[in-house]
Short mmCIF file of N, CA and C and ligand atoms in Angstrom, two decimals:
data_model
loop_
_atom_site.label_atom_id
_atom_site.label_comp_id
_atom_site.label_asym_id
_atom_site.label_seq_id
_atom_site.Cartn_x
_atom_site.Cartn_y
_atom_site.Cartn_z
N MET A 1 20.45 -2.81 -4.16
CA MET A 1 20.09 -3.17 -5.65
C MET A 1 18.99 -3.17 -6.35
N ALA A 2 18.43 -4.19 -5.00
CA ALA A 2 17.14 -4.59 -5.33
C ALA A 2 16.03 -3.41 -4.78
N ASP A 3 16.68 -2.71 -4.24
CA ASP A 3 15.37 -1.35 -3.67
C ASP A 3 15.49 -0.64 -5.12
N GLU A 4 16.49 -0.21 -5.70
CA GLU A 4 16.73 0.72 -6.86
C GLU A 4 15.54 -0.04 -7.93
N SER A 5 15.62 -1.21 -8.32
CA SER A 5 14.87 -1.64 -9.44
C SER A 5 13.33 -1.73 -8.88
N VAL A 6 12.97 -1.60 -7.93
CA VAL A 6 11.82 -1.74 -7.11
C VAL A 6 11.21 -0.12 -7.56
N ASP A 7 12.30 1.02 -6.92
CA ASP A 7 12.15 2.25 -7.24
C ASP A 7 11.71 3.02 -8.72
N LEU A 8 12.73 2.37 -9.35
CA LEU A 8 12.47 2.61 -10.85
C LEU A 8 11.34 2.09 -11.44
N GLY A 9 10.82 1.21 -11.23
CA GLY A 9 9.76 0.42 -11.61
C GLY A 9 8.59 1.30 -11.03
N ARG A 10 8.63 1.46 -9.82
CA ARG A 10 7.47 2.07 -9.31
C ARG A 10 7.38 3.73 -10.28
N ARG A 11 8.33 4.33 -10.26
CA ARG A 11 8.34 5.91 -10.94
C ARG A 11 7.86 5.64 -12.45
N GLY A 12 8.52 4.58 -13.11
CA GLY A 12 7.77 4.31 -14.29
C GLY A 12 6.49 4.12 -14.54
N PHE A 13 5.77 3.15 -13.45
CA PHE A 13 4.53 3.03 -13.22
C PHE A 13 3.50 4.52 -13.03
N LEU A 14 4.00 5.03 -11.87
CA LEU A 14 3.43 6.43 -11.86
C LEU A 14 3.28 7.11 -12.83
N ARG A 15 4.60 7.52 -13.54
CA ARG A 15 4.85 8.32 -15.27
C ARG A 15 3.56 7.76 -15.79
N GLY A 16 3.60 6.44 -16.41
CA GLY A 16 2.44 6.10 -16.97
C GLY A 16 0.68 6.27 -16.37
N ARG A 17 1.09 6.05 -15.33
CA ARG A 17 -0.69 6.52 -14.88
C ARG A 17 -0.84 7.85 -14.77
N ARG A 18 0.03 8.82 -14.87
CA ARG A 18 -0.53 10.20 -15.41
C ARG A 18 -0.56 10.53 -16.99
N ARG A 19 -0.08 9.68 -18.08
CA ARG A 19 -0.18 9.81 -18.91
C ARG A 19 -1.52 9.60 -19.47
N ALA A 20 -2.30 8.19 -18.82
CA ALA A 20 -3.83 8.05 -18.99
C ALA A 20 -4.56 7.93 -18.02
N GLU A 21 -5.05 8.90 -17.51
CA GLU A 21 -5.59 9.27 -16.06
C GLU A 21 -6.86 8.48 -16.01
N PRO A 22 -7.10 7.48 -15.37
CA PRO A 22 -8.32 6.78 -14.98
C PRO A 22 -9.56 7.56 -14.94
N ALA A 23 -10.59 7.25 -15.26
CA ALA A 23 -11.82 7.84 -15.20
C ALA A 23 -12.37 8.25 -13.63
N PRO A 24 -12.72 9.43 -13.34
CA PRO A 24 -13.12 9.63 -11.98
C PRO A 24 -13.94 8.52 -11.34
N LEU A 25 -13.58 8.33 -9.66
CA LEU A 25 -14.23 7.32 -9.25
C LEU A 25 -15.60 8.41 -8.54
N ARG A 26 -16.80 7.73 -9.08
CA ARG A 26 -17.77 8.77 -8.21
C ARG A 26 -18.13 8.42 -6.87
N PRO A 27 -19.27 8.96 -6.29
CA PRO A 27 -19.79 8.46 -4.72
C PRO A 27 -20.67 7.03 -4.85
N PRO A 28 -20.97 6.39 -4.42
CA PRO A 28 -21.56 5.17 -4.18
C PRO A 28 -22.80 5.58 -4.47
N TRP A 29 -23.58 4.56 -5.06
CA TRP A 29 -24.93 4.78 -5.47
C TRP A 29 -25.22 5.46 -6.60
N SER A 30 -24.22 6.21 -7.21
CA SER A 30 -24.49 7.59 -8.00
C SER A 30 -24.45 7.08 -9.43
N ARG A 31 -25.33 7.78 -10.02
CA ARG A 31 -25.58 7.14 -11.46
C ARG A 31 -24.35 7.77 -12.33
N THR A 32 -23.49 7.04 -12.34
CA THR A 32 -22.10 7.52 -13.03
C THR A 32 -22.19 7.79 -14.81
N LYS A 33 -23.19 7.18 -15.23
CA LYS A 33 -23.29 7.42 -17.12
C LYS A 33 -23.95 9.00 -17.28
N GLN A 34 -24.91 9.47 -15.85
CA GLN A 34 -25.46 10.77 -16.15
C GLN A 34 -24.59 11.54 -15.04
N PHE A 35 -23.81 11.40 -14.69
CA PHE A 35 -23.53 11.78 -13.45
C PHE A 35 -23.31 13.51 -13.50
N THR A 36 -22.50 13.94 -14.80
CA THR A 36 -22.48 15.37 -15.04
C THR A 36 -23.47 15.98 -15.19
N ASP A 37 -24.39 15.68 -15.72
CA ASP A 37 -25.59 16.22 -16.17
C ASP A 37 -26.64 16.45 -15.32
N LEU A 38 -26.58 15.39 -14.03
CA LEU A 38 -27.40 15.62 -12.67
C LEU A 38 -26.75 15.96 -11.75
N CYS A 39 -25.40 16.25 -11.29
CA CYS A 39 -24.88 16.93 -10.30
C CYS A 39 -24.75 18.42 -10.55
N THR A 40 -24.95 19.12 -9.58
CA THR A 40 -24.82 20.67 -9.68
C THR A 40 -23.68 21.33 -8.95
N ARG A 41 -22.87 20.38 -8.81
CA ARG A 41 -21.56 20.37 -7.73
C ARG A 41 -21.80 21.49 -6.73
N CYS A 42 -22.96 20.99 -6.12
CA CYS A 42 -23.12 22.23 -4.81
C CYS A 42 -22.72 21.35 -3.73
N GLY A 43 -21.80 20.33 -3.43
CA GLY A 43 -20.51 20.03 -2.83
C GLY A 43 -21.59 19.42 -1.35
N ALA A 44 -22.64 18.77 -1.55
CA ALA A 44 -23.25 18.47 -0.12
C ALA A 44 -22.95 17.05 -0.01
N CYS A 45 -22.56 16.18 -0.67
CA CYS A 45 -22.22 14.93 -0.43
C CYS A 45 -20.74 14.85 0.42
N ALA A 46 -20.18 15.86 -0.20
CA ALA A 46 -18.61 15.82 0.23
C ALA A 46 -18.62 16.24 1.72
N ASP A 47 -19.59 17.27 2.09
CA ASP A 47 -19.83 17.86 3.49
C ASP A 47 -20.26 16.63 4.13
N ALA A 48 -20.99 16.04 3.48
CA ALA A 48 -21.73 14.94 4.75
C ALA A 48 -21.30 13.52 4.75
N CYS A 49 -19.69 13.47 3.90
CA CYS A 49 -19.21 12.44 4.07
C CYS A 49 -18.53 12.06 5.48
N PRO A 50 -18.37 11.19 6.37
CA PRO A 50 -17.77 11.61 7.81
C PRO A 50 -16.46 10.68 7.48
N GLU A 51 -15.90 10.17 6.42
CA GLU A 51 -14.75 9.64 6.44
C GLU A 51 -14.00 10.61 5.31
N SER A 52 -14.55 11.56 4.60
CA SER A 52 -13.77 12.83 4.31
C SER A 52 -13.19 12.31 2.74
N ILE A 53 -14.17 11.14 2.06
CA ILE A 53 -13.34 10.68 0.77
C ILE A 53 -13.65 11.23 -0.30
N ILE A 54 -14.70 12.18 -0.42
CA ILE A 54 -15.30 12.84 -1.67
C ILE A 54 -14.69 13.76 -1.29
N ARG A 55 -13.96 14.32 -2.72
CA ARG A 55 -13.03 15.72 -2.94
C ARG A 55 -13.70 16.49 -4.32
N ARG A 56 -13.89 17.73 -4.47
CA ARG A 56 -13.92 18.27 -5.65
C ARG A 56 -12.84 17.69 -6.64
N GLY A 57 -13.23 17.33 -7.66
CA GLY A 57 -12.36 17.15 -9.01
C GLY A 57 -12.55 17.70 -10.10
N ASP A 58 -12.08 17.29 -10.97
CA ASP A 58 -12.40 18.19 -12.43
C ASP A 58 -13.47 18.62 -12.46
N GLY A 59 -13.46 19.94 -13.07
CA GLY A 59 -14.64 20.83 -13.10
C GLY A 59 -15.51 20.94 -12.00
N GLY A 60 -15.17 20.73 -10.79
CA GLY A 60 -15.89 20.89 -9.37
C GLY A 60 -16.85 19.77 -9.13
N PHE A 61 -16.85 18.54 -9.82
CA PHE A 61 -17.51 17.14 -9.51
C PHE A 61 -17.19 16.41 -8.61
N PRO A 62 -17.87 16.00 -7.60
CA PRO A 62 -17.49 15.46 -6.72
C PRO A 62 -16.60 14.04 -7.09
N GLU A 63 -15.55 13.63 -6.50
CA GLU A 63 -14.63 12.21 -6.63
C GLU A 63 -14.36 11.45 -5.55
N ILE A 64 -14.43 10.21 -5.36
CA ILE A 64 -13.97 9.35 -4.47
C ILE A 64 -12.56 9.18 -4.59
N ASP A 65 -11.63 9.99 -3.19
CA ASP A 65 -10.44 10.01 -3.33
C ASP A 65 -9.67 8.93 -2.21
N PHE A 66 -9.50 7.60 -2.42
CA PHE A 66 -9.31 6.54 -1.54
C PHE A 66 -8.12 6.33 -0.77
N ARG A 67 -7.03 7.72 -1.33
CA ARG A 67 -6.16 7.81 -0.77
C ARG A 67 -5.99 8.57 0.94
N ARG A 68 -7.69 9.44 0.85
CA ARG A 68 -7.86 9.91 2.00
C ARG A 68 -8.46 8.87 3.35
N GLY A 69 -9.14 7.63 2.88
CA GLY A 69 -9.79 6.93 3.57
C GLY A 69 -10.65 5.83 2.89
N GLU A 70 -11.42 5.09 3.59
CA GLU A 70 -12.32 3.93 3.18
C GLU A 70 -13.71 4.47 3.17
N CYS A 71 -14.70 3.70 1.90
CA CYS A 71 -15.98 3.94 2.60
C CYS A 71 -16.81 2.99 3.02
N SER A 72 -17.44 3.71 4.07
CA SER A 72 -18.10 2.96 5.08
C SER A 72 -19.51 2.14 4.41
N PHE A 73 -19.95 2.77 3.35
CA PHE A 73 -21.15 2.51 3.02
C PHE A 73 -22.31 2.94 3.98
N CYS A 74 -21.83 4.14 4.41
CA CYS A 74 -22.87 4.86 5.12
C CYS A 74 -23.88 5.52 4.93
N ALA A 75 -23.89 5.72 3.61
CA ALA A 75 -25.07 6.18 2.78
C ALA A 75 -25.39 7.71 2.62
N ALA A 76 -24.49 8.36 3.68
CA ALA A 76 -24.61 9.87 3.84
C ALA A 76 -24.47 10.77 2.64
N CYS A 77 -23.98 10.60 1.92
CA CYS A 77 -23.71 11.16 0.58
C CYS A 77 -25.10 11.05 -0.18
N ALA A 78 -25.54 9.97 -0.52
CA ALA A 78 -26.55 9.86 -1.00
C ALA A 78 -27.92 10.35 -0.28
N GLU A 79 -27.98 10.48 0.43
CA GLU A 79 -29.02 11.03 1.03
C GLU A 79 -29.05 12.42 1.92
N SER A 80 -27.85 13.25 1.19
CA SER A 80 -27.60 14.14 1.58
C SER A 80 -28.09 15.29 -0.06
N CYS A 81 -28.18 14.52 -0.94
CA CYS A 81 -28.03 14.74 -1.83
C CYS A 81 -29.52 15.41 -2.57
N PRO A 82 -29.44 16.60 -3.11
CA PRO A 82 -31.11 17.21 -3.39
C PRO A 82 -31.21 16.93 -4.67
N GLU A 83 -30.42 16.32 -5.49
CA GLU A 83 -30.80 16.17 -7.03
C GLU A 83 -30.98 14.69 -7.19
N PRO A 84 -31.37 14.13 -8.37
CA PRO A 84 -31.23 12.72 -8.59
C PRO A 84 -30.44 12.24 -9.13
N VAL A 85 -29.36 12.19 -8.51
CA VAL A 85 -27.89 11.92 -8.82
C VAL A 85 -27.97 10.15 -8.17
N PHE A 86 -28.61 9.78 -6.89
CA PHE A 86 -28.51 8.72 -6.47
C PHE A 86 -29.55 7.84 -6.75
N ASP A 87 -29.00 6.49 -6.61
CA ASP A 87 -30.20 5.61 -6.95
C ASP A 87 -30.02 4.73 -5.91
N ARG A 88 -30.60 4.69 -4.72
CA ARG A 88 -30.37 3.64 -3.55
C ARG A 88 -30.75 2.51 -3.61
N ALA A 89 -31.61 2.00 -4.91
CA ALA A 89 -32.18 0.59 -5.36
C ALA A 89 -31.26 0.08 -5.93
N ALA A 90 -30.28 0.85 -6.42
CA ALA A 90 -29.05 -0.02 -7.10
C ALA A 90 -28.13 -0.68 -6.24
N ARG A 91 -26.78 -1.27 -6.65
CA ARG A 91 -25.70 -1.46 -5.87
C ARG A 91 -24.98 -0.05 -5.58
N PRO A 92 -24.38 0.16 -4.58
CA PRO A 92 -23.14 1.16 -4.40
C PRO A 92 -22.37 1.23 -5.36
N TRP A 93 -21.34 0.03 -6.24
CA TRP A 93 -20.65 0.26 -7.24
C TRP A 93 -20.16 -1.51 -7.37
N THR A 94 -19.60 -1.34 -8.28
CA THR A 94 -19.07 -2.60 -8.66
C THR A 94 -17.56 -2.73 -8.76
N LEU A 95 -16.77 -1.40 -7.89
CA LEU A 95 -15.30 -1.50 -7.86
C LEU A 95 -14.89 -2.65 -7.13
N ILE A 96 -13.40 -3.11 -7.56
CA ILE A 96 -12.87 -4.24 -7.13
C ILE A 96 -11.84 -3.74 -6.89
N ALA A 97 -10.87 -3.93 -5.84
CA ALA A 97 -9.36 -3.75 -5.99
C ALA A 97 -8.56 -4.38 -6.51
N ARG A 98 -7.34 -3.82 -7.28
CA ARG A 98 -6.31 -4.07 -8.38
C ARG A 98 -5.10 -3.78 -7.96
N ILE A 99 -4.27 -4.56 -8.11
CA ILE A 99 -2.56 -4.47 -7.61
C ILE A 99 -1.92 -4.42 -9.04
N ALA A 100 -1.21 -3.40 -8.72
CA ALA A 100 -0.18 -3.37 -10.15
C ALA A 100 1.21 -3.72 -9.89
N PRO A 101 1.95 -3.97 -11.07
CA PRO A 101 3.16 -4.50 -10.74
C PRO A 101 4.35 -3.75 -9.92
N SER A 102 3.74 -2.61 -9.48
CA SER A 102 4.70 -1.60 -8.78
C SER A 102 4.37 -2.40 -7.45
N CYS A 103 3.58 -3.37 -6.68
CA CYS A 103 3.37 -3.79 -5.73
C CYS A 103 5.15 -4.30 -5.34
N LEU A 104 5.21 -4.01 -3.59
CA LEU A 104 6.45 -4.28 -3.13
C LEU A 104 6.64 -5.94 -3.07
N ALA A 105 5.66 -6.77 -2.71
CA ALA A 105 5.90 -7.98 -2.95
C ALA A 105 6.05 -8.42 -4.13
N MET A 106 5.72 -8.18 -4.91
CA MET A 106 6.15 -8.54 -6.59
C MET A 106 7.11 -8.14 -6.68
N ASN A 107 7.96 -7.41 -5.87
CA ASN A 107 9.03 -7.27 -6.31
C ASN A 107 10.50 -7.67 -5.16
N ARG A 108 9.63 -8.83 -4.72
CA ARG A 108 10.84 -9.29 -3.89
C ARG A 108 10.78 -8.87 -2.46
N VAL A 109 10.00 -7.90 -1.89
CA VAL A 109 9.85 -7.21 -0.99
C VAL A 109 8.67 -7.61 0.29
N VAL A 110 9.01 -7.98 1.36
CA VAL A 110 7.92 -8.36 1.99
C VAL A 110 6.98 -7.19 2.52
N CYS A 111 5.69 -7.38 2.35
CA CYS A 111 4.71 -6.44 2.44
C CYS A 111 3.46 -6.78 2.25
N ARG A 112 2.71 -6.72 3.64
CA ARG A 112 1.45 -7.45 3.69
C ARG A 112 0.47 -6.41 4.13
N SER A 113 0.65 -4.90 3.98
CA SER A 113 -0.08 -4.23 4.58
C SER A 113 -1.68 -4.12 3.81
N CYS A 114 -1.60 -4.05 2.53
CA CYS A 114 -3.23 -4.29 1.94
C CYS A 114 -3.77 -5.26 2.74
N ARG A 115 -3.40 -6.63 2.92
CA ARG A 115 -4.17 -7.59 3.65
C ARG A 115 -4.62 -7.06 5.06
N ASP A 116 -3.58 -6.48 5.61
CA ASP A 116 -3.82 -6.08 7.14
C ASP A 116 -4.95 -5.48 7.02
N ALA A 117 -5.47 -4.26 6.14
CA ALA A 117 -6.11 -3.40 6.06
C ALA A 117 -7.57 -3.59 5.71
N CYS A 118 -7.43 -5.02 4.87
CA CYS A 118 -8.71 -5.37 4.12
C CYS A 118 -9.63 -5.78 5.47
N PRO A 119 -11.09 -5.15 5.88
CA PRO A 119 -12.01 -5.37 6.77
C PRO A 119 -12.78 -7.17 6.03
N GLU A 120 -12.81 -7.23 4.80
CA GLU A 120 -13.36 -8.38 4.41
C GLU A 120 -12.50 -9.45 4.08
N ALA A 121 -11.35 -9.52 4.38
CA ALA A 121 -10.35 -10.55 4.20
C ALA A 121 -10.22 -11.16 2.63
N ALA A 122 -10.37 -9.90 1.75
CA ALA A 122 -10.27 -10.40 0.15
C ALA A 122 -8.91 -10.62 -0.41
N ILE A 123 -8.04 -10.21 0.27
CA ILE A 123 -6.56 -10.05 -0.16
C ILE A 123 -5.80 -11.44 0.44
N ARG A 124 -5.80 -12.52 -0.38
CA ARG A 124 -4.83 -13.59 -0.13
C ARG A 124 -3.14 -13.57 -0.50
N PHE A 125 -2.47 -13.83 0.23
CA PHE A 125 -1.00 -14.07 -0.23
C PHE A 125 -0.44 -15.93 -0.59
N ALA A 126 0.23 -15.94 -1.51
CA ALA A 126 0.40 -17.06 -2.03
C ALA A 126 2.02 -17.03 -2.01
N LEU A 127 2.54 -18.06 -1.75
CA LEU A 127 4.22 -17.99 -2.18
C LEU A 127 4.35 -17.83 -3.75
N ALA A 128 5.42 -17.29 -4.35
CA ALA A 128 5.81 -17.01 -5.34
C ALA A 128 7.01 -17.68 -5.68
N PRO A 129 7.60 -17.85 -6.88
CA PRO A 129 9.06 -18.62 -7.18
C PRO A 129 10.10 -17.91 -6.17
N GLY A 130 9.95 -16.44 -6.18
CA GLY A 130 11.11 -15.94 -5.57
C GLY A 130 11.22 -16.13 -4.15
N GLY A 131 10.11 -16.52 -3.73
CA GLY A 131 10.23 -16.75 -2.03
C GLY A 131 9.61 -15.97 -1.45
N VAL A 132 9.08 -14.99 -1.96
CA VAL A 132 8.11 -13.91 -1.31
C VAL A 132 6.56 -14.07 -1.67
N ALA A 133 5.70 -13.84 -0.60
CA ALA A 133 4.22 -14.20 -1.02
C ALA A 133 3.91 -13.08 -1.58
N VAL A 134 3.04 -13.08 -2.54
CA VAL A 134 2.61 -12.26 -3.35
C VAL A 134 1.06 -11.84 -3.35
N PRO A 135 0.39 -10.78 -3.14
CA PRO A 135 -1.17 -10.86 -3.33
C PRO A 135 -1.89 -11.09 -4.25
N THR A 136 -3.18 -11.53 -3.92
CA THR A 136 -4.25 -11.50 -5.06
C THR A 136 -5.29 -11.34 -4.17
N VAL A 137 -6.25 -10.39 -5.24
CA VAL A 137 -7.74 -10.16 -4.45
C VAL A 137 -8.43 -11.17 -4.84
N GLU A 138 -9.54 -11.61 -3.96
CA GLU A 138 -10.80 -12.43 -4.19
C GLU A 138 -11.97 -11.17 -4.64
N ASP A 139 -12.10 -11.61 -5.49
CA ASP A 139 -13.22 -10.71 -6.50
C ASP A 139 -14.62 -10.57 -5.79
N GLY A 140 -14.85 -12.22 -5.54
CA GLY A 140 -16.16 -12.31 -4.54
C GLY A 140 -16.23 -11.75 -3.35
N ALA A 141 -15.11 -11.31 -2.71
CA ALA A 141 -15.03 -11.11 -1.57
C ALA A 141 -14.89 -9.53 -1.38
N CYS A 142 -14.46 -8.96 -2.47
CA CYS A 142 -14.09 -7.19 -2.18
C CYS A 142 -15.16 -6.59 -2.61
N THR A 143 -15.64 -5.76 -1.56
CA THR A 143 -16.61 -4.97 -1.54
C THR A 143 -16.34 -3.46 -2.16
N GLY A 144 -15.07 -3.02 -2.62
CA GLY A 144 -14.46 -2.21 -3.02
C GLY A 144 -14.57 -0.67 -2.08
N CYS A 145 -14.12 -0.96 -0.99
CA CYS A 145 -14.77 -0.40 0.03
C CYS A 145 -13.22 0.81 -0.21
N GLY A 146 -11.83 0.32 -0.60
CA GLY A 146 -10.71 1.45 -0.92
C GLY A 146 -9.84 1.32 0.36
N ALA A 147 -10.23 0.26 1.54
CA ALA A 147 -9.28 0.54 2.50
C ALA A 147 -7.97 0.34 2.50
N CYS A 148 -7.88 -0.94 0.94
CA CYS A 148 -6.52 -1.24 0.63
C CYS A 148 -5.75 -0.05 0.21
N VAL A 149 -6.19 0.75 -0.40
CA VAL A 149 -5.55 2.18 -0.97
C VAL A 149 -4.68 2.66 -0.23
N ALA A 150 -4.87 3.16 0.86
CA ALA A 150 -4.09 4.29 1.51
C ALA A 150 -3.19 3.40 2.48
N ALA A 151 -3.23 2.28 2.28
CA ALA A 151 -2.08 1.02 3.46
C ALA A 151 -1.26 0.67 2.51
N CYS A 152 -1.20 0.48 0.83
CA CYS A 152 -0.03 0.59 0.30
C CYS A 152 0.73 1.51 0.27
N PRO A 153 1.93 1.04 0.69
CA PRO A 153 3.33 1.81 0.65
C PRO A 153 3.83 1.99 -0.65
N ALA A 154 3.47 1.44 -1.55
CA ALA A 154 3.80 1.41 -3.12
C ALA A 154 2.96 2.18 -4.17
N ASP A 155 1.40 2.61 -3.60
CA ASP A 155 0.47 3.15 -4.49
C ASP A 155 0.23 2.04 -5.51
N ALA A 156 0.37 1.01 -5.29
CA ALA A 156 -0.10 -0.31 -6.30
C ALA A 156 -1.34 -0.48 -6.10
N VAL A 157 -2.05 0.04 -5.51
CA VAL A 157 -4.05 -0.71 -5.47
C VAL A 157 -4.45 0.25 -5.84
N THR A 158 -5.34 0.15 -6.91
CA THR A 158 -6.45 0.94 -7.67
C THR A 158 -8.01 0.38 -7.35
N LEU A 159 -9.02 0.98 -7.16
CA LEU A 159 -10.34 0.28 -7.44
C LEU A 159 -10.81 0.46 -9.03
N GLN A 160 -11.25 -0.98 -9.52
CA GLN A 160 -11.29 -0.46 -10.90
C GLN A 160 -12.86 -0.76 -11.06
N PRO A 161 -13.63 -0.64 -11.97
CA PRO A 161 -15.15 -1.41 -12.12
C PRO A 161 -15.00 -2.58 -12.35
N GLY A 162 -15.61 -3.63 -11.57
CA GLY A 162 -15.86 -4.92 -12.11
C GLY A 162 -17.24 -5.31 -12.43
N PRO A 163 -17.45 -6.71 -12.65
CA PRO A 163 -18.47 -7.14 -13.24
C PRO A 163 -19.58 -6.83 -12.35
N GLU A 164 -20.93 -6.66 -12.91
CA GLU A 164 -22.36 -6.46 -12.36
C GLU A 164 -22.43 -7.52 -10.86
N THR A 165 -21.54 -8.82 -11.17
CA THR A 165 -21.66 -9.91 -9.89
C THR A 165 -21.27 -9.65 -8.99
N ALA A 166 -20.26 -8.63 -8.99
CA ALA A 166 -19.34 -8.41 -7.69
C ALA A 166 -19.55 -8.15 -6.54
N HIS A 167 -19.13 -8.34 -5.71
CA HIS A 167 -19.57 -8.48 -4.35
C HIS A 167 -20.16 -7.19 -3.75
N ALA A 168 -21.34 -7.37 -3.30
CA ALA A 168 -22.10 -6.36 -2.57
C ALA A 168 -21.95 -5.93 -1.10
N PRO A 169 -21.51 -4.84 -0.28
CA PRO A 169 -21.47 -4.60 1.05
C PRO A 169 -22.39 -4.99 1.37
S1 LIG B 201 -21.48 6.00 1.70
FE1 LIG B 201 -20.36 7.24 3.45
S2 LIG B 201 -18.39 6.85 3.57
FE2 LIG B 201 -18.84 6.58 1.32
S3 LIG B 201 -18.77 7.88 0.28
FE3 LIG B 201 -20.82 8.39 0.87
S4 LIG B 201 -20.73 9.61 2.83
FE4 LIG B 201 -18.33 8.77 2.35
S1 LIG B 202 -11.20 -2.50 -1.69
FE1 LIG B 202 -11.40 -3.41 0.55
S2 LIG B 202 -12.71 -5.34 0.66
FE2 LIG B 202 -11.62 -4.87 -1.24
S3 LIG B 202 -9.58 -5.65 -1.08
FE3 LIG B 202 -9.45 -3.45 -0.61
S4 LIG B 202 -9.72 -3.37 1.40
FE4 LIG B 202 -10.42 -5.45 1.03
S1 LIG B 203 0.32 -3.28 0.23
FE1 LIG B 203 0.79 -2.37 -1.53
S2 LIG B 203 2.95 -3.45 -1.63
FE2 LIG B 203 2.17 -4.25 -0.07
S3 LIG B 203 1.71 -6.31 -0.53
FE3 LIG B 203 -0.06 -5.14 -0.81
S4 LIG B 203 -0.33 -4.46 -2.90
FE4 LIG B 203 1.92 -5.17 -2.38
#
């Protein structure tokens, strides 16, 4: 019974996400506001990424896909680009992990996969009233590497733009 309610909640969440597609995540250090003006869609950044997390997205423009893996901040994408798309003087990005209500732990199913995957120990668990510990993200510790995304069995983790003061890798 409990499993069914978790599943229904997850399906509802996924349907909702399809209706309101989030803005695409661009590679680190890229000038996101001018991205589609500056990028020629040559694919050099995707070819250069050793983690294979850059894919061709809408219109052929590169997008980060954390379901494929995490960003190591190696900067190979920025260094491979022949256009003025990247600004290495800036911080790579302000992305921060966010956890949706479809999280298994929030639905009283024990899970700590995101915490185990996080290289920055940025995900903490605290006991909730139902008796199962639930995750919270320490914004000041999260680099936005995305390692927690593929680790989550409920597709509950997304990376969202955070404040400019967010932690830099
Ligand atoms: S910094 Fe490295 S791992 Fe991250 S997207 Fe660029 S090439 Fe890939
Ligand atoms: S994005 Fe990276 S640093 Fe942030 S919580 Fe996820 S795994 Fe940890
Ligand atoms: S891995 Fe996903 S389902 Fe598991 S505790 Fe973390 S956010 Fe929740």
